[in-house]
Short mmCIF file of C-alpha atoms in Angstrom, two decimals:
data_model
loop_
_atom_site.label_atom_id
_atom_site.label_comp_id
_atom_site.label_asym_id
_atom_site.label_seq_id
_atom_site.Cartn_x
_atom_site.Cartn_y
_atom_site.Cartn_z
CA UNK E 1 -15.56 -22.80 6.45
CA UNK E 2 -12.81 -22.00 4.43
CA UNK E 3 -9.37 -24.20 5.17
CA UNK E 4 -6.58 -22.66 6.77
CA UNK E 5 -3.18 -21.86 4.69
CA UNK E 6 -0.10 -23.80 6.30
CA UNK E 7 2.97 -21.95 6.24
CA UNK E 8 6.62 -23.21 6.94
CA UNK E 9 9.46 -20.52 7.35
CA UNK E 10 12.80 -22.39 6.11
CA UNK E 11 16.62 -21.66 4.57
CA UNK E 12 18.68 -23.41 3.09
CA UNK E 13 17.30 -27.72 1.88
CA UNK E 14 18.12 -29.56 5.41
CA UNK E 15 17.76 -33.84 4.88
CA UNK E 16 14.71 -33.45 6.82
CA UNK E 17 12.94 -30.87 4.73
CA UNK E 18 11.75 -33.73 2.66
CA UNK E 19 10.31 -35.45 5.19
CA UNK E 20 8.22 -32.72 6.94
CA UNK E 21 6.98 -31.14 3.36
CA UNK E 22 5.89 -34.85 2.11
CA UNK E 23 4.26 -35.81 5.72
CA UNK E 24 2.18 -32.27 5.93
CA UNK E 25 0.84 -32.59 2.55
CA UNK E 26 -0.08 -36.32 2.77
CA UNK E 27 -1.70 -35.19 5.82
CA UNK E 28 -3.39 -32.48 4.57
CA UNK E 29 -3.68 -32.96 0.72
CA UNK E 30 -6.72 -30.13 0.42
CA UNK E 31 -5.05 -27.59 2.53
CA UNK E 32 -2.68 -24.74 0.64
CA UNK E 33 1.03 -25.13 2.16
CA UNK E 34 3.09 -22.70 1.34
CA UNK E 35 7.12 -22.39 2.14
CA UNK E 36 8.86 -19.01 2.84
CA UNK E 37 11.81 -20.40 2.26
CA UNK E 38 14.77 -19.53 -0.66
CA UNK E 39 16.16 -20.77 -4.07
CA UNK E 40 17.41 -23.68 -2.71
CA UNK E 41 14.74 -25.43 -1.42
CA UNK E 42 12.17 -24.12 -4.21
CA UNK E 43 12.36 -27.17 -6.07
CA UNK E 44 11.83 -29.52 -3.17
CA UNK E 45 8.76 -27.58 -2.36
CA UNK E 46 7.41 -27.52 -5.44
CA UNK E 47 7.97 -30.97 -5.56
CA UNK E 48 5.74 -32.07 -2.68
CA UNK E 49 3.14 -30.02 -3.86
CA UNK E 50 3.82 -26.50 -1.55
CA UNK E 51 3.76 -23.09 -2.90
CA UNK E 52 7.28 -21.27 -2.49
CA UNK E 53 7.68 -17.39 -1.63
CA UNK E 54 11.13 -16.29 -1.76
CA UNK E 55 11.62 -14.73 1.54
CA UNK E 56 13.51 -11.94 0.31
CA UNK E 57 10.90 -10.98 -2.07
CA UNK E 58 9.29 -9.67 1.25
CA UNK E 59 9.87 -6.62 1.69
CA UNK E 60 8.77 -3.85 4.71
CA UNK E 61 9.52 -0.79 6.25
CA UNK E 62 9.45 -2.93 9.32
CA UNK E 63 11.72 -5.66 8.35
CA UNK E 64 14.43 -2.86 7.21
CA UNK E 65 14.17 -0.89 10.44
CA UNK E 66 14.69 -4.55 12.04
CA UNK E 67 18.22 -5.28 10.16
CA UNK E 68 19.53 -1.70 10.66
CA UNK E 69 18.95 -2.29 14.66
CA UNK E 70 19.73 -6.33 15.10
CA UNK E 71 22.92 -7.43 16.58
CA UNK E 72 24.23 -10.29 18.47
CA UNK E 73 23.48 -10.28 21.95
CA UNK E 74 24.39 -13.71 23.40
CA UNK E 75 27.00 -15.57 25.37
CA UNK E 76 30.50 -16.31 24.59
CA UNK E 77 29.74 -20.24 23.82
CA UNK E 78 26.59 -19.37 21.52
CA UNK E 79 27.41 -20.14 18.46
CA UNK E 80 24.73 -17.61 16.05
CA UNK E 81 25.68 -19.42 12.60
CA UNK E 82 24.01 -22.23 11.30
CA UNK E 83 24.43 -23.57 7.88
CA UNK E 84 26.80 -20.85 6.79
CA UNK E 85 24.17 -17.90 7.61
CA UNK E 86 23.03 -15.57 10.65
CA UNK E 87 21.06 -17.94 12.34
CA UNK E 88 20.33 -15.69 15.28
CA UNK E 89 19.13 -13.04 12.91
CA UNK E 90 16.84 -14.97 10.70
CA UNK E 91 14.64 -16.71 13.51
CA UNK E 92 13.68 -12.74 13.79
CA UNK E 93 13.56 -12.17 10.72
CA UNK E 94 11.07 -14.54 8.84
CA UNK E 95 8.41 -13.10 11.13
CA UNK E 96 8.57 -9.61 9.40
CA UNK E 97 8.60 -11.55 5.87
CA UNK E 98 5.70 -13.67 7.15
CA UNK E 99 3.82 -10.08 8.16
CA UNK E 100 4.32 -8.85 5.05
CA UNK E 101 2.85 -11.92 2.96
CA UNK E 102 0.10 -12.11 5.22
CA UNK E 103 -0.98 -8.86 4.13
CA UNK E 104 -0.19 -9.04 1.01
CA UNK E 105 -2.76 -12.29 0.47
CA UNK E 106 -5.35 -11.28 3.21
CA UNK E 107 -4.89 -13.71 5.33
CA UNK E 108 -6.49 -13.26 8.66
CA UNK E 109 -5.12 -16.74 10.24
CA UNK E 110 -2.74 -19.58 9.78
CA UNK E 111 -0.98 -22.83 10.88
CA UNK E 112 2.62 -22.27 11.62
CA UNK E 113 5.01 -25.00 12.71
CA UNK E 114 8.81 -25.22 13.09
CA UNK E 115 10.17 -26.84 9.93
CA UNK E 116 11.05 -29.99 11.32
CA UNK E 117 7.82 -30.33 12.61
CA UNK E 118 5.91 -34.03 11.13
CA UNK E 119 2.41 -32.92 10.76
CA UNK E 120 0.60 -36.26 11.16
CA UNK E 121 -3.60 -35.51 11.35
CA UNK E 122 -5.26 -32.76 9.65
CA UNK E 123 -5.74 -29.96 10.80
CA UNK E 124 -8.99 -29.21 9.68
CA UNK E 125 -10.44 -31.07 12.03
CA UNK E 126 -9.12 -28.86 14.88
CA UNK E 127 -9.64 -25.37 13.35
CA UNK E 128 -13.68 -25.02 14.46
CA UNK E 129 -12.55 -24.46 17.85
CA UNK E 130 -9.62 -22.50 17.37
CA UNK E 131 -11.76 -20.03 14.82
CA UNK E 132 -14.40 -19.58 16.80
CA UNK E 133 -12.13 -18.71 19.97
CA UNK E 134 -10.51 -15.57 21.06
CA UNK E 135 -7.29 -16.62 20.77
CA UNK E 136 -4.45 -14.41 19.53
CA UNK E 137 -2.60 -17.53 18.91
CA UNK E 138 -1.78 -20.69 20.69
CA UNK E 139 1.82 -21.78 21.95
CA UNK E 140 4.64 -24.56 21.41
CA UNK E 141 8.21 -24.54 22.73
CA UNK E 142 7.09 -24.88 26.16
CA UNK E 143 5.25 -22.06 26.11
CA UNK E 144 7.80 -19.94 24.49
CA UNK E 145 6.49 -19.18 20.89
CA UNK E 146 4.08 -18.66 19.20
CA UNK E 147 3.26 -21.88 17.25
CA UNK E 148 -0.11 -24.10 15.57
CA UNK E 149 -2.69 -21.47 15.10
CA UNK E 150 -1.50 -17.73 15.15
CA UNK E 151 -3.27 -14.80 13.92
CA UNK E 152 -1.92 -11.93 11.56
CA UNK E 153 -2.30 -9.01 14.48
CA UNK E 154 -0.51 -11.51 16.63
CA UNK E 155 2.43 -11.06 14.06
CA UNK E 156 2.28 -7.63 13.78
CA UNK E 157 2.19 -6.98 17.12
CA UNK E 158 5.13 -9.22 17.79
CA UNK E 159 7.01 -7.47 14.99
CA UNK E 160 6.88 -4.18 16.47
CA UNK E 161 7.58 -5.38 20.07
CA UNK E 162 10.60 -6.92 18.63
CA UNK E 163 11.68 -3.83 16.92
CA UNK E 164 11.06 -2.01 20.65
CA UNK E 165 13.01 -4.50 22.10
CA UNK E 166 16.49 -3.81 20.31
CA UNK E 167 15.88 0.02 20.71
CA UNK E 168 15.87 -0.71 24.93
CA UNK E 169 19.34 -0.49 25.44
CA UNK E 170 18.48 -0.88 29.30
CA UNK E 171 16.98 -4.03 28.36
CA UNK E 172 19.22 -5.86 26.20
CA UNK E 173 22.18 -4.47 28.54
CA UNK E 174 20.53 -6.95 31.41
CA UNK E 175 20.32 -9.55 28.43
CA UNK E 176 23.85 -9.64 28.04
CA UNK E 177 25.03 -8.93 31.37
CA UNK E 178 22.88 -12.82 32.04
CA UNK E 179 24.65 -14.06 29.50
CA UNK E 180 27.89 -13.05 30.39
CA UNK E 181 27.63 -13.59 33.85
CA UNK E 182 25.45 -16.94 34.05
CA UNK E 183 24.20 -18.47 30.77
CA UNK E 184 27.51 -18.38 28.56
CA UNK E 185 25.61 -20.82 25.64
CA UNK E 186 22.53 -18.53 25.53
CA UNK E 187 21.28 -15.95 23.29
CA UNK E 188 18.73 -13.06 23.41
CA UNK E 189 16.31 -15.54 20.69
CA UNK E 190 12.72 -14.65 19.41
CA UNK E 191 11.46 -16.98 21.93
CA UNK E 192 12.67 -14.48 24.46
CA UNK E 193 11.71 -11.51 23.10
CA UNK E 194 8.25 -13.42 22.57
CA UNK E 195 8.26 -14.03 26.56
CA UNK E 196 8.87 -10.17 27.15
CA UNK E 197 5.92 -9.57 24.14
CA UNK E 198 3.46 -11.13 26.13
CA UNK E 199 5.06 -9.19 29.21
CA UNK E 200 4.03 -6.17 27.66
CA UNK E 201 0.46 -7.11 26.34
CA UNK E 202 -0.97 -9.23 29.51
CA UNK E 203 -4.67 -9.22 28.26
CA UNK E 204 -2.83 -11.44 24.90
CA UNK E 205 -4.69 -14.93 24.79
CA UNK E 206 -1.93 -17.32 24.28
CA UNK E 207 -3.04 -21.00 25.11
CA UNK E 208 -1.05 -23.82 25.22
CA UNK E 209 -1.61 -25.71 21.69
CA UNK E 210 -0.91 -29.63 23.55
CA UNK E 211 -2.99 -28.38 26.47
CA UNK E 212 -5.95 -27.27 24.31
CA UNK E 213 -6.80 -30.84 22.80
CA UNK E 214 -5.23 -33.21 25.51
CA UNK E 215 -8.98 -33.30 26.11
CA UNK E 216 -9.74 -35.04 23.25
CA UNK E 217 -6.51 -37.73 23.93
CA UNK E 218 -4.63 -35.45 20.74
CA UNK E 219 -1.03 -34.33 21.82
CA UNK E 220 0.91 -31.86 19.59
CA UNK E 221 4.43 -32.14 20.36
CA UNK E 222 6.71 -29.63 21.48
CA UNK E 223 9.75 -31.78 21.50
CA UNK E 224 10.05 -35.92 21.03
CA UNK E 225 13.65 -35.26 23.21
CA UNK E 226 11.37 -33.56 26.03
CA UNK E 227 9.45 -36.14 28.30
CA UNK E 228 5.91 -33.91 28.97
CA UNK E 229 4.94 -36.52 31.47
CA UNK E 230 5.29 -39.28 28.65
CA UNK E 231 7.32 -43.29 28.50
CA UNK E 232 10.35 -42.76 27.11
CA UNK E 233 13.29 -44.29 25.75
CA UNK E 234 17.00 -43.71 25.64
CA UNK E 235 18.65 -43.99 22.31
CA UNK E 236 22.24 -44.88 22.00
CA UNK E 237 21.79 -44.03 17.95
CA UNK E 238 20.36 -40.04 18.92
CA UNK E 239 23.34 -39.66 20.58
CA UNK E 240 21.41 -41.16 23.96
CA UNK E 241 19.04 -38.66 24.24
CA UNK E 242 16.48 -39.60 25.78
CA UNK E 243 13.06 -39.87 23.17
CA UNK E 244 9.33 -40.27 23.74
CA UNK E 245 8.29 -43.83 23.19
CA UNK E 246 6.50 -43.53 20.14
CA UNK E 247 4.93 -46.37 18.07
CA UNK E 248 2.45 -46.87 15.46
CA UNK E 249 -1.07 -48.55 15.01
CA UNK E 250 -3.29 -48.41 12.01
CA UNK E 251 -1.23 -45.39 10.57
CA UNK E 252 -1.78 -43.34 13.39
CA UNK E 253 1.18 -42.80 15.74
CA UNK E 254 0.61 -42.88 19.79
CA UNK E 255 2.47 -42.80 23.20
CA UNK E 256 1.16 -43.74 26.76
CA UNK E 257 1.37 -41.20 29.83
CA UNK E 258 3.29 -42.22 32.61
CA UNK E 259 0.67 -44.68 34.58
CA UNK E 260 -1.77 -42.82 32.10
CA UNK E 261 -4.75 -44.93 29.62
CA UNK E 262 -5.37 -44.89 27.02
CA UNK E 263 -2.15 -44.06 24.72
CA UNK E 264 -2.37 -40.36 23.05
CA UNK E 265 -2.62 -39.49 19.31
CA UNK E 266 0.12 -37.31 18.10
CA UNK E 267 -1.57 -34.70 15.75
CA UNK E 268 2.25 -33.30 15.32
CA UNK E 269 5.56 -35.02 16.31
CA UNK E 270 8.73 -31.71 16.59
CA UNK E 271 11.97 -33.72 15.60
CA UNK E 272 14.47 -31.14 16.88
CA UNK E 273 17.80 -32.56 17.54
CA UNK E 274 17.13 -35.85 15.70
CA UNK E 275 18.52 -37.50 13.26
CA UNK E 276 16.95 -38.35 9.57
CA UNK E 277 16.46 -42.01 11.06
CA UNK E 278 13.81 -40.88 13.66
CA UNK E 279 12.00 -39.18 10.01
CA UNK E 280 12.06 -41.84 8.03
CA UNK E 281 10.57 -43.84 10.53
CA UNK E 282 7.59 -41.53 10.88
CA UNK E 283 7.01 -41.48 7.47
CA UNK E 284 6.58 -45.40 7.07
CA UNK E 285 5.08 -45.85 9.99
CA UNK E 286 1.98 -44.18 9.11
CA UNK E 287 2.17 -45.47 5.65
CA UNK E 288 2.68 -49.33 6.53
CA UNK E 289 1.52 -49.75 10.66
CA UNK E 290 -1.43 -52.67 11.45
CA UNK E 291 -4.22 -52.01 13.87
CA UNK E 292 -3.48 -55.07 15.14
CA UNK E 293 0.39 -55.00 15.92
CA UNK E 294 2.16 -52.12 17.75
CA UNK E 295 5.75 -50.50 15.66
CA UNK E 296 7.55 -49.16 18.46
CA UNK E 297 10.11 -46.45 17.36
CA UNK E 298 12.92 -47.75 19.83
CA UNK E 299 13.20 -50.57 17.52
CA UNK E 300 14.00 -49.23 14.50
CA UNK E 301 16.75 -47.41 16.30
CA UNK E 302 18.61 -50.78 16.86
CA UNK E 303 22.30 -50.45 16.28
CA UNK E 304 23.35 -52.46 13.44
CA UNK E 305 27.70 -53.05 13.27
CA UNK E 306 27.85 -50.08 10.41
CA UNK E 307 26.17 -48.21 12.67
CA UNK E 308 28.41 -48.54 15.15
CA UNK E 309 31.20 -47.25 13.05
CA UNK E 310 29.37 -43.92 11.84
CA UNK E 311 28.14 -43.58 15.96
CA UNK E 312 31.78 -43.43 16.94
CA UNK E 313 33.26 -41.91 14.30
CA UNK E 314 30.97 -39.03 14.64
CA UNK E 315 31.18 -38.90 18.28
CA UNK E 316 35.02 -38.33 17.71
CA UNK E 317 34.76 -35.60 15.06
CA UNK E 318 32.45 -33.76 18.04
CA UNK E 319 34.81 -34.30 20.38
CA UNK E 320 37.34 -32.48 18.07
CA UNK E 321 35.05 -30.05 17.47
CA UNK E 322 34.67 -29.25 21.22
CA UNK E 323 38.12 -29.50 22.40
CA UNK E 324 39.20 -27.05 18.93
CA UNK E 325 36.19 -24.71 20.25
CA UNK E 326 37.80 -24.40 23.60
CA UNK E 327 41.05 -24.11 22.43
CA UNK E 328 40.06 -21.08 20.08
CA UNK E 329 38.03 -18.77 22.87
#
C-alpha cells in the first residue's frame, strides 16, 4: 500500500514550526510531507526535509468566490489578526488551497494536523484501518474539525458548504446576534461552519481520531491544556494552565488515565497555547528517554530565578495589554 502524503497548512515561521516539521519527519522519514505554507517559512521546510507549495500559487474559482463573500463575523473582544494577517480569514482559506493541490496531484487521501501538532509514531502503521474504512475523515478539536485522516471529497464538500454558509444571511445574522449578545470573544471559525457542514450532510462518517485507536492504548491529542480524562499538572511556567502529565520511556512518550492502567502512547501531542519549552522538551525526550527511568514533563518546567524574571515581566506586559484593550473599545 502506497504511504499517505502529510500535509501541514502554515503562515508566517512561528518558533515552533521547527519543532513540529523536525519531529514529523523523524517520525516518519519515508512518508512525503509537504507544507502549504509561504516564502517565509520555505526555507525551514526545505530544511527538515518537507516539500513547500506556496499557498497562493493555489488558485480556484472556489477560493475567489470565497474572498469576494468572507467577512468578519465575531464578537467585539475577538481579536481576527494574528501575526500581522487575517487570521479569521485564512483558517478558511487554506482549505480551498488544500482542494486545489489535492487535485492538482491526485491525491485521494491525506494526514492533516494543526501546525503545532508533534507527530510522535508513524503513521503508517495506523492507515490499514483508516483505508479500508468508510470514513469521510476522522475528527480532532473535540470533535470540531476535521483532522488525522481526511479525504479529498471531504474537502470539497466542506469548501462549498463554507461558501453556502456566508451566502445565508439568515444564518450568519443568528451568528452575530450570539456573539453580540452572549459570546463577546467568539467568532463564526471553520470549526463552526464545520459543525453546521456535518449538520447539513448527516449520513458524513466523521469518527473521533483519539476514540478510534484508544483501543489499541494509542491517544492522539486534541489539546495537552485539555484534561480528556487524563493526570495532569499545573504549570506556573505555561502561565498555570493546567497540562497533561506527560513523560517519557524508551523514546516513546505516555500519560496514565485517571485511576486508568496501563499509561497511553501518544501517537500525536497538539501544543496549542504552549510555550517553545513544552517543544523542546518533546523533541529530547524521545531522542534521549530510558526504558528504565520515567522523564516527567512537569520537571523540566521547574522555574529557575531567570525564569522568574521573564514569567513576571511578561505577565505585566499582558496585563498592559488587557487594561490598553479595554481602554480602547
Amino acid at each position: 500500500m502506497i504511504s499517505l502524503p502529510l500535509i501541514f497548512t502554515h503562515y508566517g515561521n512561528s518558533n515552533y514550526l521547527k519543532f513540529t516539521l523536525h519531529q514529523a519527519k523523524k517520525s516518519n522519514p519515508s512518508k512525503i510531507c509537504i507544507l502549504l505554507g509561504d516564502k517565509l517559512n520555505k526555507s525551514l521546510a526545505l530544511k527538515y526535509g518537507w516539500k513547500h507549495i506556496d499557498s497562493c500559487s493555489l488558485k480556484s474559482q472556489k477560493r475567489d468566490e470565497f474572498n469576494a463573500s468572507f467577512h468578519w463575523v465575531q464578537g467585539k473582544f475577538h481579536n481576527p489578526v494574528k501575526g500581522n494577517k487575517d487570521w479569521l480569514r485564512y483558517v478558511f482559506e487554506r482549505f480551498f488551497a488544500l482542494e486545489v493541490f489535492l487535485m492538482q496531484q491526485n491525491i485521494r487521501s491525506f494526514w492533516h494536523f494543526d501546525s503545532d501538532t508533534m507527530i510522535m509514531m508513524n503513521l503508517n502503521h495506523f492507515e490499514d484501518e483508516l483505508t479500508n474504512s468508510n470514513y469521510d475523515c476522522t475528527t480532532l478539536c473535540n470533535d470540531a474539525c476535521p483532522s488525522g485522516y481526511i479525504r479529498q471529497e471531504l474537502v470539497s464538500q466542506y469548501c462549498t458548504s463554507i461558501i453556502e454558509d456566508y451566502h445565508d444571511s439568515k444564518f450568519l445574522d443568528m451568528q452575530q446576534k450570539e456573539f453580540d449578545e452572549l459570546h463577546n470573544y467568539y467568532a463564526f471559525t471553520e470549526m463552526r461552519a464545520f459543525q453546521n457542514f456535518k449538520r447539513k450532510k448527516p449520513t458524513l462518517q466523521t469518527p473521533s481520531l483519539p476514540l478510534l485507536f484508544q483501543k489499541n492504548n494509542v491517544w492522539f491529542d486534541e489539546c495537552i491544556c485539555q484534561s480528556h480524562d487524563f493526570e495532569c499538572f499545573t504549570s506556573v511556567k505555561q502561565y498555570f494552565k493546567k497540562l497533561k502529565n506527560l513523560y517519557s520511556a524508551g523514546g516513546i512518550i505516555y500519560c496514565k488515565k485517571k485511576g486508568v492502567n496501563p499509561p497511553v502512547a501518544f501517537a500525536t501531542i497538539n501544543c496549542s497555547w504552549v510555550t517553545d519549552d513544552v517543544f523542546l522538551w518533546i523533541q529530547n525526550a524521545a531522542i534521549t528517554s530510558t526504558p528504565s527511568k520515567k522523564h516527567y514533563l512537569k520537571h523540566a518546567l521547574r522555574f529557575s530565578l531567570k525564569d522568574i524574571f521573564h514569567y513576571f515581566n511578561n505577565l505585566c506586559v499582558k496585563f498592559f495589554e488587557i487594561i490598553l484593550k479595554f481602554l480602547t473599545c
